[in-house]
C-alpha angles and dihedrals in degrees: 000000000000091000092052092051091050090047093052090044090055091047091052091047093050092048092050091050090048092049093047093050096046104035104011127211098231091059090056091052090050092052091052091050094051095050091082095047123100125256116274117256114244117210112257090028100067101113110193097003108120117240121235112252115251112246117240111273093012122111117221113258116260092201115116110237145173124216112232134174116235115239127193110288095021123134128184090254093050090050091051091047091050090050092051096037090225145026124342114257094209134053122278090242089057092051091051093048092048092048091051090048093052098043108023089228133102116251088235090062101053115132130218113253096022123113119235135181108251117199112248113214099180 
């Protein structure tokens, strides 16, 4: 009887490790939290949202972007992946450079609750 309990305990442990590595539990919690959030604003389709003034001597960015609010646990790469619903079609260095160009802030210094322009590669 003791051997059978240990056997089933090991099976449950292996299944939970497999499930966590393949599907992840944090990802499921993140999806539930974002269900109640509003749709991201796509540039050119912002309606009454005021545009940022262009600084003198600086051309407006021609990169397509989506404005998204940063939630706890978000990174720039996770926001781009969520926007694309899959893998990123460009290099990570390109994503970082485009994010810095759109926002004038390093991806390492994003703050929870603030809205940033996320490059849209669709």
